[in-house]
Every structure is written in C-alpha cells, then in structure tokens.
PDB file of C-alpha atoms in Angstrom:
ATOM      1  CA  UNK A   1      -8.422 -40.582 -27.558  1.00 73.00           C
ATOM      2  CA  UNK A   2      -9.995 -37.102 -26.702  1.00 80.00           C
ATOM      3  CA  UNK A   3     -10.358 -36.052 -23.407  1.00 89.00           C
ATOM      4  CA  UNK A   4     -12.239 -32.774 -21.542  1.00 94.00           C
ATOM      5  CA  UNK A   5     -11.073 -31.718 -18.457  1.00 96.00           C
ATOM      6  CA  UNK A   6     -12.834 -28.601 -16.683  1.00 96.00           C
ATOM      7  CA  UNK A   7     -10.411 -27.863 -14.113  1.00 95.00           C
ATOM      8  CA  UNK A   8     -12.794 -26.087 -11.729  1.00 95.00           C
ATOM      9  CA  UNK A   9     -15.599 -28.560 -10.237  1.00 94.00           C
ATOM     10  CA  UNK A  10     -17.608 -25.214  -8.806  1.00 96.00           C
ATOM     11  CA  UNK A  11     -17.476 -21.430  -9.109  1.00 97.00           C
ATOM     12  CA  UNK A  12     -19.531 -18.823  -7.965  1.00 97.00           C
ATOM     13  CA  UNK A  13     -20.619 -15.279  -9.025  1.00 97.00           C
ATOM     14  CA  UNK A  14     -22.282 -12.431  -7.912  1.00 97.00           C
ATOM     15  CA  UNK A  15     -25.379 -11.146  -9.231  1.00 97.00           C
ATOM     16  CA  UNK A  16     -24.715  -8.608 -12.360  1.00 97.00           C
ATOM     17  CA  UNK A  17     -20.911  -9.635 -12.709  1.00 97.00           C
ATOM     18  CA  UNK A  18     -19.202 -11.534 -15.283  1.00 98.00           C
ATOM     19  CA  UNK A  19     -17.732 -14.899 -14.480  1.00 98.00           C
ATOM     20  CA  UNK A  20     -15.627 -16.883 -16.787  1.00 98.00           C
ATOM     21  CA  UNK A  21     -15.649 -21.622 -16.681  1.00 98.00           C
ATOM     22  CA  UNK A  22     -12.291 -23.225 -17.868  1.00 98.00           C
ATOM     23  CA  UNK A  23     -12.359 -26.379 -20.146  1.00 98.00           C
ATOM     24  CA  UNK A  24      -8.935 -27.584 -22.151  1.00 97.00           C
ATOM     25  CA  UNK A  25      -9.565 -30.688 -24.356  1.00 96.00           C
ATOM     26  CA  UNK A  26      -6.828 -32.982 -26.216  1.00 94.00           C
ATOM     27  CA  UNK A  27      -7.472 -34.089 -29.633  1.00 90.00           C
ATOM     28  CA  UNK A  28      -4.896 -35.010 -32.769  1.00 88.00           C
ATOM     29  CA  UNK A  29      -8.150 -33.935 -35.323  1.00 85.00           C
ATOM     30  CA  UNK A  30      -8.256 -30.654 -37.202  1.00 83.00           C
ATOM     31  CA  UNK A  31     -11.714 -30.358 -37.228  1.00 82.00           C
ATOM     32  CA  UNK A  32     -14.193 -30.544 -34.879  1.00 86.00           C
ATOM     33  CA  UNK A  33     -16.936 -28.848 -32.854  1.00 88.00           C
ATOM     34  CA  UNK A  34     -17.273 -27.650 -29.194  1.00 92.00           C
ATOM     35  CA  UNK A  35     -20.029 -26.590 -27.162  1.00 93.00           C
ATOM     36  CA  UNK A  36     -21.140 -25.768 -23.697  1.00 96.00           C
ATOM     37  CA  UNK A  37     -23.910 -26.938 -22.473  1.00 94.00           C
ATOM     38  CA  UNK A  38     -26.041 -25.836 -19.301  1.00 95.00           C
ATOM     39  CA  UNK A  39     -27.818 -28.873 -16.476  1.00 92.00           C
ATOM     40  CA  UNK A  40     -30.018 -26.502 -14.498  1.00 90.00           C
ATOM     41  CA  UNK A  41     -31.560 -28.466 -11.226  1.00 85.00           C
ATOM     42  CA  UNK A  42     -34.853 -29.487 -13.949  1.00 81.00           C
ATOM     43  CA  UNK A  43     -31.439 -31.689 -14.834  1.00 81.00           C
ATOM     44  CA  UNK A  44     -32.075 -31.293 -18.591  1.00 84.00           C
ATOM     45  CA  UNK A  45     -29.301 -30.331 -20.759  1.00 87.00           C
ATOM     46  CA  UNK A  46     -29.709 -27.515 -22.749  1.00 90.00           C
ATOM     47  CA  UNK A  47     -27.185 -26.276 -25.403  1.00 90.00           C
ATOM     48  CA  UNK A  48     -26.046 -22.654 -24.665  1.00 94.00           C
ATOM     49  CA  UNK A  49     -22.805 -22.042 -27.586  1.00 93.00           C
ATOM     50  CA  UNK A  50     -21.508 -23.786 -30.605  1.00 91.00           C
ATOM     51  CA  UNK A  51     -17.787 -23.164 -31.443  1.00 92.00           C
ATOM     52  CA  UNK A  52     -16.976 -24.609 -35.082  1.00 88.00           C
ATOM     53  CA  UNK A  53     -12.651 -25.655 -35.113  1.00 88.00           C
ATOM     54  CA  UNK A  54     -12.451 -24.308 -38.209  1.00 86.00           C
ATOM     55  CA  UNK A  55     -13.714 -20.590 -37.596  1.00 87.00           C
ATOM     56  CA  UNK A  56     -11.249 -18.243 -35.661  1.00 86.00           C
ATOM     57  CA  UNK A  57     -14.239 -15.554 -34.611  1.00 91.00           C
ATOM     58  CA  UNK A  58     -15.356 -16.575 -31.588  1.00 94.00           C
ATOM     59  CA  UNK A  59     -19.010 -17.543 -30.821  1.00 92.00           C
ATOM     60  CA  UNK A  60     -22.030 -15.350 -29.051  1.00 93.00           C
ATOM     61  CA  UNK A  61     -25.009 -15.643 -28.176  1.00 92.00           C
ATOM     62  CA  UNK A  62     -26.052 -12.528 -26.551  1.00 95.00           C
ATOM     63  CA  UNK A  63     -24.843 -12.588 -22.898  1.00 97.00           C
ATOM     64  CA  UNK A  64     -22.819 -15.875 -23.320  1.00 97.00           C
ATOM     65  CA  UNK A  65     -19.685 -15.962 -25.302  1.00 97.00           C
ATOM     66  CA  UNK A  66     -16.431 -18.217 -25.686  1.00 97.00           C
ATOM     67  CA  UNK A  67     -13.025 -17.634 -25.689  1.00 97.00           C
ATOM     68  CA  UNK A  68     -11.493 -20.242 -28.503  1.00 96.00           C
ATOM     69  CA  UNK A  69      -7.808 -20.836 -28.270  1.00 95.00           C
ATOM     70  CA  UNK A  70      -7.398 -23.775 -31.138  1.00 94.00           C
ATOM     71  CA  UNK A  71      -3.662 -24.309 -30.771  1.00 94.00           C
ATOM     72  CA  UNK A  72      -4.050 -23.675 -26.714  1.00 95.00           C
ATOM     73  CA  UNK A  73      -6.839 -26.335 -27.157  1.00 95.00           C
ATOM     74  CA  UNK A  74      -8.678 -23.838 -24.929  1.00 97.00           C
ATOM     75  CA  UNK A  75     -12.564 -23.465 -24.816  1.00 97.00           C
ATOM     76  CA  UNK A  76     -13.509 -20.855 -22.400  1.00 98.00           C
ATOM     77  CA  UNK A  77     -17.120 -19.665 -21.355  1.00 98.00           C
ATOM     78  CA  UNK A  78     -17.781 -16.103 -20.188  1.00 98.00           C
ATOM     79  CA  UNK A  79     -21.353 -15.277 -18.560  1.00 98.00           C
ATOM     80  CA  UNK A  80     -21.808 -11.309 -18.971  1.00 97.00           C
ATOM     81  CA  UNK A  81     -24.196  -9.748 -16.676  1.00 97.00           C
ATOM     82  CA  UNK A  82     -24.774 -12.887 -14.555  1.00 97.00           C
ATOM     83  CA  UNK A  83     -28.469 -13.857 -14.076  1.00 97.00           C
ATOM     84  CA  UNK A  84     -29.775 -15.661 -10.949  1.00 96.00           C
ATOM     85  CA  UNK A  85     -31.441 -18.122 -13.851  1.00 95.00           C
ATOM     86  CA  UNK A  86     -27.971 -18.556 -14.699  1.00 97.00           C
ATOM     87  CA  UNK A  87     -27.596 -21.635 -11.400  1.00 96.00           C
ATOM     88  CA  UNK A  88     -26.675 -24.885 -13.307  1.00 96.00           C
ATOM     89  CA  UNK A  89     -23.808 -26.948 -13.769  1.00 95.00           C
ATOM     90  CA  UNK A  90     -22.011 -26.098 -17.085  1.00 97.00           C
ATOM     91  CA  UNK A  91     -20.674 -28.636 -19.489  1.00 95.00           C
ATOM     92  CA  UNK A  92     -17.686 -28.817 -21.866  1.00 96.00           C
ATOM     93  CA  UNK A  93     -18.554 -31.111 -24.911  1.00 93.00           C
ATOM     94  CA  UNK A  94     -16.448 -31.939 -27.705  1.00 91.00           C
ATOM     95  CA  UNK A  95     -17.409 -33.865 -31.227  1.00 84.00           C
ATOM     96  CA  UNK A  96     -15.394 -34.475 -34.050  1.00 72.00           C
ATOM     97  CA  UNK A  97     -16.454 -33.701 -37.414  1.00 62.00           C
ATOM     98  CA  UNK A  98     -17.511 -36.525 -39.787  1.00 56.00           C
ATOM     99  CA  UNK A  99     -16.720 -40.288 -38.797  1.00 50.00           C
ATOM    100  CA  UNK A 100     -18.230 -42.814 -38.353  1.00 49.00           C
ATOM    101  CA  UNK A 101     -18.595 -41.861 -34.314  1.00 55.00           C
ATOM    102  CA  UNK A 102     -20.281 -38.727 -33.852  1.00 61.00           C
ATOM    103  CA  UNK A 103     -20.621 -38.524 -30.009  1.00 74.00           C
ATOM    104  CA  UNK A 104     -19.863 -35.775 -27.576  1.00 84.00           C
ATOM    105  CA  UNK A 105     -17.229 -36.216 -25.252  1.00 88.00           C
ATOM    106  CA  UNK A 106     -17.953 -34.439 -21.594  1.00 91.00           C
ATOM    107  CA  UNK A 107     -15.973 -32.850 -19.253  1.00 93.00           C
ATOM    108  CA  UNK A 108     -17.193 -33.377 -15.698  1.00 92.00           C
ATOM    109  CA  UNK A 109     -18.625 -30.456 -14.965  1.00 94.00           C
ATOM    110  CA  UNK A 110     -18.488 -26.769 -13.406  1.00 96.00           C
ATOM    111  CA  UNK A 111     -21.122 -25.928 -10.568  1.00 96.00           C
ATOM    112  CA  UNK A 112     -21.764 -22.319 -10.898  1.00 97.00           C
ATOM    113  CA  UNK A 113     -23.651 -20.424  -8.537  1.00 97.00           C
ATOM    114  CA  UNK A 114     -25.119 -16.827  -8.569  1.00 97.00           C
ATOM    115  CA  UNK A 115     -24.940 -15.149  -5.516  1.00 96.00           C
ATOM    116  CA  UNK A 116     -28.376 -12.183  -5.045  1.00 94.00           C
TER     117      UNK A 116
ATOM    118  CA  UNK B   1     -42.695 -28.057 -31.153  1.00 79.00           C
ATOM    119  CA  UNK B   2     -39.342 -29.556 -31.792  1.00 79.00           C
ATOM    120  CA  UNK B   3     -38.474 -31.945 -29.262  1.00 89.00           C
ATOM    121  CA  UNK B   4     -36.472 -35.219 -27.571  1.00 94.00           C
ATOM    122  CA  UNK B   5     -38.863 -37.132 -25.351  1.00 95.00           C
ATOM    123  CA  UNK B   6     -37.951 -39.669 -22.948  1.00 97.00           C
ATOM    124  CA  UNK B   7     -40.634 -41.910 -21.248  1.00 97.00           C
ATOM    125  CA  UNK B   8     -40.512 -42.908 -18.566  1.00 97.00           C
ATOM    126  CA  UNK B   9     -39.219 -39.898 -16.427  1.00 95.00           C
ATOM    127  CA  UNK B  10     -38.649 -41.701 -12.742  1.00 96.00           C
ATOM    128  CA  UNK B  11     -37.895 -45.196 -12.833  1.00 97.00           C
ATOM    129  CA  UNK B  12     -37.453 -47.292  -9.632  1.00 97.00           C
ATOM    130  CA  UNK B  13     -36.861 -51.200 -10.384  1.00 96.00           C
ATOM    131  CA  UNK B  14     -35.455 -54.396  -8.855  1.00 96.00           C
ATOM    132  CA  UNK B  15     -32.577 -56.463  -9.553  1.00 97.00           C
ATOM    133  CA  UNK B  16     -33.246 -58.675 -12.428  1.00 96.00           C
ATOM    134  CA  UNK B  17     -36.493 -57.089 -13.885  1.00 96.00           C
ATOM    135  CA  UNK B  18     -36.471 -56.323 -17.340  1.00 97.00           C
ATOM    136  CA  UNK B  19     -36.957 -52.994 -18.661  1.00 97.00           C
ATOM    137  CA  UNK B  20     -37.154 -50.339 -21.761  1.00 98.00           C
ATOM    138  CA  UNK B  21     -36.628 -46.696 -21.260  1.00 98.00           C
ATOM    139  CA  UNK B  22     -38.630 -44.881 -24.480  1.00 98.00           C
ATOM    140  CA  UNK B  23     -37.144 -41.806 -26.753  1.00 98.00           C
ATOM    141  CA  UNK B  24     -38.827 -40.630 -29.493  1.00 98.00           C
ATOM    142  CA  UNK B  25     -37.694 -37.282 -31.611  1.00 96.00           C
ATOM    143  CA  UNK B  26     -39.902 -35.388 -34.206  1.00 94.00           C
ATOM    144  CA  UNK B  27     -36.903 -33.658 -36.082  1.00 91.00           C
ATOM    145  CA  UNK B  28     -36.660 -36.509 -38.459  1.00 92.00           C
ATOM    146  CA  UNK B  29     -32.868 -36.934 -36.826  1.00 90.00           C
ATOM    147  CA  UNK B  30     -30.559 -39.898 -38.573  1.00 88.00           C
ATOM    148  CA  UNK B  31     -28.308 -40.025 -35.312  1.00 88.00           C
ATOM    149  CA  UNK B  32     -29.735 -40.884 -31.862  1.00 92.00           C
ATOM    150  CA  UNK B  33     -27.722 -41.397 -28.612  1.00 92.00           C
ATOM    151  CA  UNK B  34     -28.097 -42.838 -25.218  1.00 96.00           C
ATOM    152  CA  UNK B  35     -25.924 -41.348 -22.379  1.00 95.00           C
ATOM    153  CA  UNK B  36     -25.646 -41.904 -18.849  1.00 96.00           C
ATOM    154  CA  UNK B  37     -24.402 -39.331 -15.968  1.00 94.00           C
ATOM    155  CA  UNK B  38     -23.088 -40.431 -12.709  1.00 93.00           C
ATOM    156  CA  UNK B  39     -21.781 -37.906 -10.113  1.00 86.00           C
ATOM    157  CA  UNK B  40     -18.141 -37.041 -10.701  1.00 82.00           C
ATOM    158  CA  UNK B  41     -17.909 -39.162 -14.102  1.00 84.00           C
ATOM    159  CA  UNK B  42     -19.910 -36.611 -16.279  1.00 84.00           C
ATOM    160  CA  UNK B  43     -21.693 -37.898 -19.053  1.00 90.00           C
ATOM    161  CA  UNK B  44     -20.515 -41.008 -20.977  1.00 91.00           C
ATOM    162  CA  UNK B  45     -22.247 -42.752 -24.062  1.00 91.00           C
ATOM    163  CA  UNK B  46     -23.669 -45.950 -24.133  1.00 94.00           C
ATOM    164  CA  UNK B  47     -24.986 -46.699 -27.355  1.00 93.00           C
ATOM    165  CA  UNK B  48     -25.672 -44.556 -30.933  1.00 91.00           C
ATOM    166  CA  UNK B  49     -27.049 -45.004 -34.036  1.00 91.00           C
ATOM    167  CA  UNK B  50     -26.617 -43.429 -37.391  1.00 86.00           C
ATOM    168  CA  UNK B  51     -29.407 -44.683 -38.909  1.00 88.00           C
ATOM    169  CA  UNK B  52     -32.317 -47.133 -39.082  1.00 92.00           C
ATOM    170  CA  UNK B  53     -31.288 -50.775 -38.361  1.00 92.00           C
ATOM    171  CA  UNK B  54     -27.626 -49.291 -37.745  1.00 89.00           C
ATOM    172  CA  UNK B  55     -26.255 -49.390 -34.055  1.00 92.00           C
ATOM    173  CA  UNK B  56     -23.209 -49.365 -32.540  1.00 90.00           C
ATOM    174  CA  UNK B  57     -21.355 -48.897 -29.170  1.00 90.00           C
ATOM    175  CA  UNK B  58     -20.642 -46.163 -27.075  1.00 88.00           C
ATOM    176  CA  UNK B  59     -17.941 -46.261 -24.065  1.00 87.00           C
ATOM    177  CA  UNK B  60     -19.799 -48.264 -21.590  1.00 93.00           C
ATOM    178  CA  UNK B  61     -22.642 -50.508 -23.233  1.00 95.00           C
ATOM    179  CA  UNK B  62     -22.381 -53.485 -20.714  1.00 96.00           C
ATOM    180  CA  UNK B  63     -25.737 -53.944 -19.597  1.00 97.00           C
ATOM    181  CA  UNK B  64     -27.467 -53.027 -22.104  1.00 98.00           C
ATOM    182  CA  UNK B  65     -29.291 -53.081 -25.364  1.00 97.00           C
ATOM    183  CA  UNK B  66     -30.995 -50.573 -28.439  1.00 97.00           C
ATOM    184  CA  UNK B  67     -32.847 -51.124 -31.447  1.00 96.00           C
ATOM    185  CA  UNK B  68     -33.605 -48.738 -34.303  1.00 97.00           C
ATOM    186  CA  UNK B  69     -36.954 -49.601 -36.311  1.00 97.00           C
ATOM    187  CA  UNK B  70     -37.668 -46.508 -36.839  1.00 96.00           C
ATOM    188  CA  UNK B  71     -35.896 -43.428 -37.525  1.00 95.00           C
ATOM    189  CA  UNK B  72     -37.951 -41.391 -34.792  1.00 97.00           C
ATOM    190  CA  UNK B  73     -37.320 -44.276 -32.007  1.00 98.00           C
ATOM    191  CA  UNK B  74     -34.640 -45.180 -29.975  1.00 98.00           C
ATOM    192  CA  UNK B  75     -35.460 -47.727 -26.562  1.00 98.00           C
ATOM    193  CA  UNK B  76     -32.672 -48.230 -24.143  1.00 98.00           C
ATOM    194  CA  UNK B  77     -33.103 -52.088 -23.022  1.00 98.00           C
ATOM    195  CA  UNK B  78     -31.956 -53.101 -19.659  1.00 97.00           C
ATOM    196  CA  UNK B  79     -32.430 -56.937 -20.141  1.00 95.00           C
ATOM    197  CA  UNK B  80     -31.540 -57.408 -16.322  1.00 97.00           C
ATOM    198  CA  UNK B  81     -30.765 -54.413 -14.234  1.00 97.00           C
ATOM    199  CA  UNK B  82     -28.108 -53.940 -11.454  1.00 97.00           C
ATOM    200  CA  UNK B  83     -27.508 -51.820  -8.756  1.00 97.00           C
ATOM    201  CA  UNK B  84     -24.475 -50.493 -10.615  1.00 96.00           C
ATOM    202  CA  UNK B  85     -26.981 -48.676 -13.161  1.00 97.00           C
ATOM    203  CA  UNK B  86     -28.955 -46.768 -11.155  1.00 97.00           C
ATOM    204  CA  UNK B  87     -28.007 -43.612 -13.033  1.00 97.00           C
ATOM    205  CA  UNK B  88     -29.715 -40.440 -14.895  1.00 95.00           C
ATOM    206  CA  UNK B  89     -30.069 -41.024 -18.408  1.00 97.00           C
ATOM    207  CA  UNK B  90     -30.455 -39.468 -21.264  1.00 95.00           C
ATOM    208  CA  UNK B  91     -31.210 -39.532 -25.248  1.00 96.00           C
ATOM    209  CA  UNK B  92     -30.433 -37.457 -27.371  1.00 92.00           C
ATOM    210  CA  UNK B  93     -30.755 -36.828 -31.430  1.00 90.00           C
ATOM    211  CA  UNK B  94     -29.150 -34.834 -34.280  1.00 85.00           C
ATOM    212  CA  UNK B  95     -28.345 -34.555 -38.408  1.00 78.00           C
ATOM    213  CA  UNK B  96     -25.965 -37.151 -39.336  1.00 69.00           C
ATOM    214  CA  UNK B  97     -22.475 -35.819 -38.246  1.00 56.00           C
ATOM    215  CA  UNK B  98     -20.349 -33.978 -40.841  1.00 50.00           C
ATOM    216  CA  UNK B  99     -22.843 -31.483 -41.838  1.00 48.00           C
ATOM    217  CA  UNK B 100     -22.631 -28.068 -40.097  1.00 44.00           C
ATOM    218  CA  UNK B 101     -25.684 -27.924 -37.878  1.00 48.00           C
ATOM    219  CA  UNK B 102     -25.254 -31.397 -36.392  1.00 61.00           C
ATOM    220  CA  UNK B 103     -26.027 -29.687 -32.852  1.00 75.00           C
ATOM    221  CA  UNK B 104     -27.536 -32.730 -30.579  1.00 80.00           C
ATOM    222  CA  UNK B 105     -30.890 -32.084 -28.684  1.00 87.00           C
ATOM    223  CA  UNK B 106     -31.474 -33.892 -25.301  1.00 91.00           C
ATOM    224  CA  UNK B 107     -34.408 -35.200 -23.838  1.00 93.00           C
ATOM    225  CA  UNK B 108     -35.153 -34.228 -20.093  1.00 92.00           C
ATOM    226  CA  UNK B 109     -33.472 -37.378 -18.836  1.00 94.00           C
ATOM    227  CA  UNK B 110     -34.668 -40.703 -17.222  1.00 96.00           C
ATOM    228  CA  UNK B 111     -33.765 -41.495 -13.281  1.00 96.00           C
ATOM    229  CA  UNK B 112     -33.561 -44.764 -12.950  1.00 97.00           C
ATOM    230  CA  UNK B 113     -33.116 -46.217  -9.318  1.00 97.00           C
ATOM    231  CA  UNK B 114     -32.324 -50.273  -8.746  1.00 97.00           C
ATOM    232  CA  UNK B 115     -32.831 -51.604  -5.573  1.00 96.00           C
TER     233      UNK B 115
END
C-alpha cells in the first residue's frame, strides 16, 4: 500500500525567507501524481503544485516550487519569499495514475508559521 | 465560477439522528470523493465514485452511506451518527483518473459535531 509521511508536524519561517516542508512517500507504481496542498485556518484545501512521476523538470508556480526526487521517493516544497498569507498547514498528497481507485493519499500534515 | 459546494457548513447532531451532508460540483466531474480529517490522522477517504450509479469504498466507510443520481451530486449519509464521527469533512471532484489534468477540487468542508 502507499503511504505519506511528512516528517515535520510544524515549522516556522520568518517573514521574506525561504522555508522548505519534507514529505517521502512509498509506492511500487511507476506512475503517478503528487501534489501539495495548502489548509489555511478558513480550513479549505486549496491545491498549490502538481508534480507529474513521469516528468523529471520540477514543478513552479511562481513563488512555490518542488524538489522531485523519483528514485529518493522525495517530494519537497520550497516557499520563496515567505508571505504572512502563507500560515496554513501544508499537505503531501499522492494519486496513482489510472485504476480503478483514484484517491489521494495524505500525509498528516506540516504546520507552518510566518513569523512578521 | 467553478466550484465544489458542500451544504451544510456547521453541523451539530445527536446520537442516532439521521443525516445527509450535500455536495454538488458544476465542472461536469465523473469522480467525486468524500474525505474526513481528524487531528493527527490527516485526511482519509470514505467513499468515491467514478461515475453515475457507480460507488465504491474508501479506507474507512463504516458509518456511512453515498449515492450518485446525478453526475453533479454526491450526499454523504450518516444513517445513525456516533460520537466517533464528529469530524471535518470534505468532498471533493475531478476528471476521471488517468487523464493528465485529473487535479481534485475541494469543497470548503463540513464540521460535523455529535453529541
């Protein structure tokens, strides 16, 4: 079965700087998709990057961007320029590709907080 | 606007008393999802569907119940609620899986309380 384990239940940041969240996954499937998702306190989730197994360039979206290590089975986030907006607990999700089960698998959770 | 609804939004109930938590999505979505979060667990699936009239189990579907009429609809059913599901839930909706975009779009969440 595949797991997602975020090996760091809270981190925090200062205002401006870049912070980086953890998340390692298992899986015996070639391809597959991961994303991070972001639970501000409104507590609904809200997608923030899409990482697709079979691409090696790494996904951005503008201050957000992952570090993909496929045989590592590493998903990394980094938050560039960290935003006070940016207060949420982060998400690892993983979802394999085709099937006839199509649902994300969590990890538990990073709390990161921006320090002013 | 395109959007993953979830009615209602607060939810406090009693032992026993029967209730249906609503989603509705207007991206003409074949799969639809219902998850539940508890503190420390993280999110874990309860039920999915891939299609009209086609439902199936998540991880932890004790409890509880879906249908699938229509392709925009998806009610959770808690036939008779427990303490032990006081939780915050939510739906959620994408393409069928295997094509590309198959991102999934949550709703805002249901928090659901049983006394």
């Amino acid at each position: 079965a595949q797991t997602v384990t975020q090996s760091q239940p809270e981190m925090s940041v200062q205002e401006a700087e870049t912070v980086t969240l953890s998340c390692t996954y298992d899986t015996s499937e070639s391809d597959y998709y991961l994303f991070w998702y972001k639970q501000p306190p409104s507590r609904q989730m809200i997608l923030v990057i899409r990482q697709e197994a079979y691409k090696q360039q790494n996904a951005t979206e503008n201050r957000f961007s992952v570090n993909f290590q496929k045989a590592a089975k590493s998903f990394s986030l980094k938050i560039s320029d960290s935003q006070l907006g940016d207060a949420a607990m982060y998400f690892c999700a993983y979802r394999r590709d085709g099937g006839s089960q199509g649902n994300l698998i969590f990890g538990k959770g990073t709390k990161l907080s921006v320090k002013p | 606007e395109a959007q993953v609804t979830q009615n209602p939004r607060y939810l406090i109930t009693v032992t026993g008393k029967k209730l249906t938590v609503t989603c509705s999505q207007n991206m003409n979505h074949e799969y639809m999802s219902w998850y539940r979060q508890d503190p420390g667990l993280g999110l874990r699936q309860i039920y999915y569907s891939m299609n009209v009239e086609v439902t199936d189990k998540g991880d932890v579907p004790e409890g509880y119940k879906v249908s699938r009429k229509e392709k925009r609809n998806f009610p959770l059913i808690l036939e008779s609620p427990s303490p032990n599901q006081t939780s915050l839930y939510f739906c959620a909706s994408s393409h069928r899986t295997g094509i590309v975009t198959d991102t999934q779009y949550f709703g805002p969440g249901t928090r659901l309380t049983v006394l």
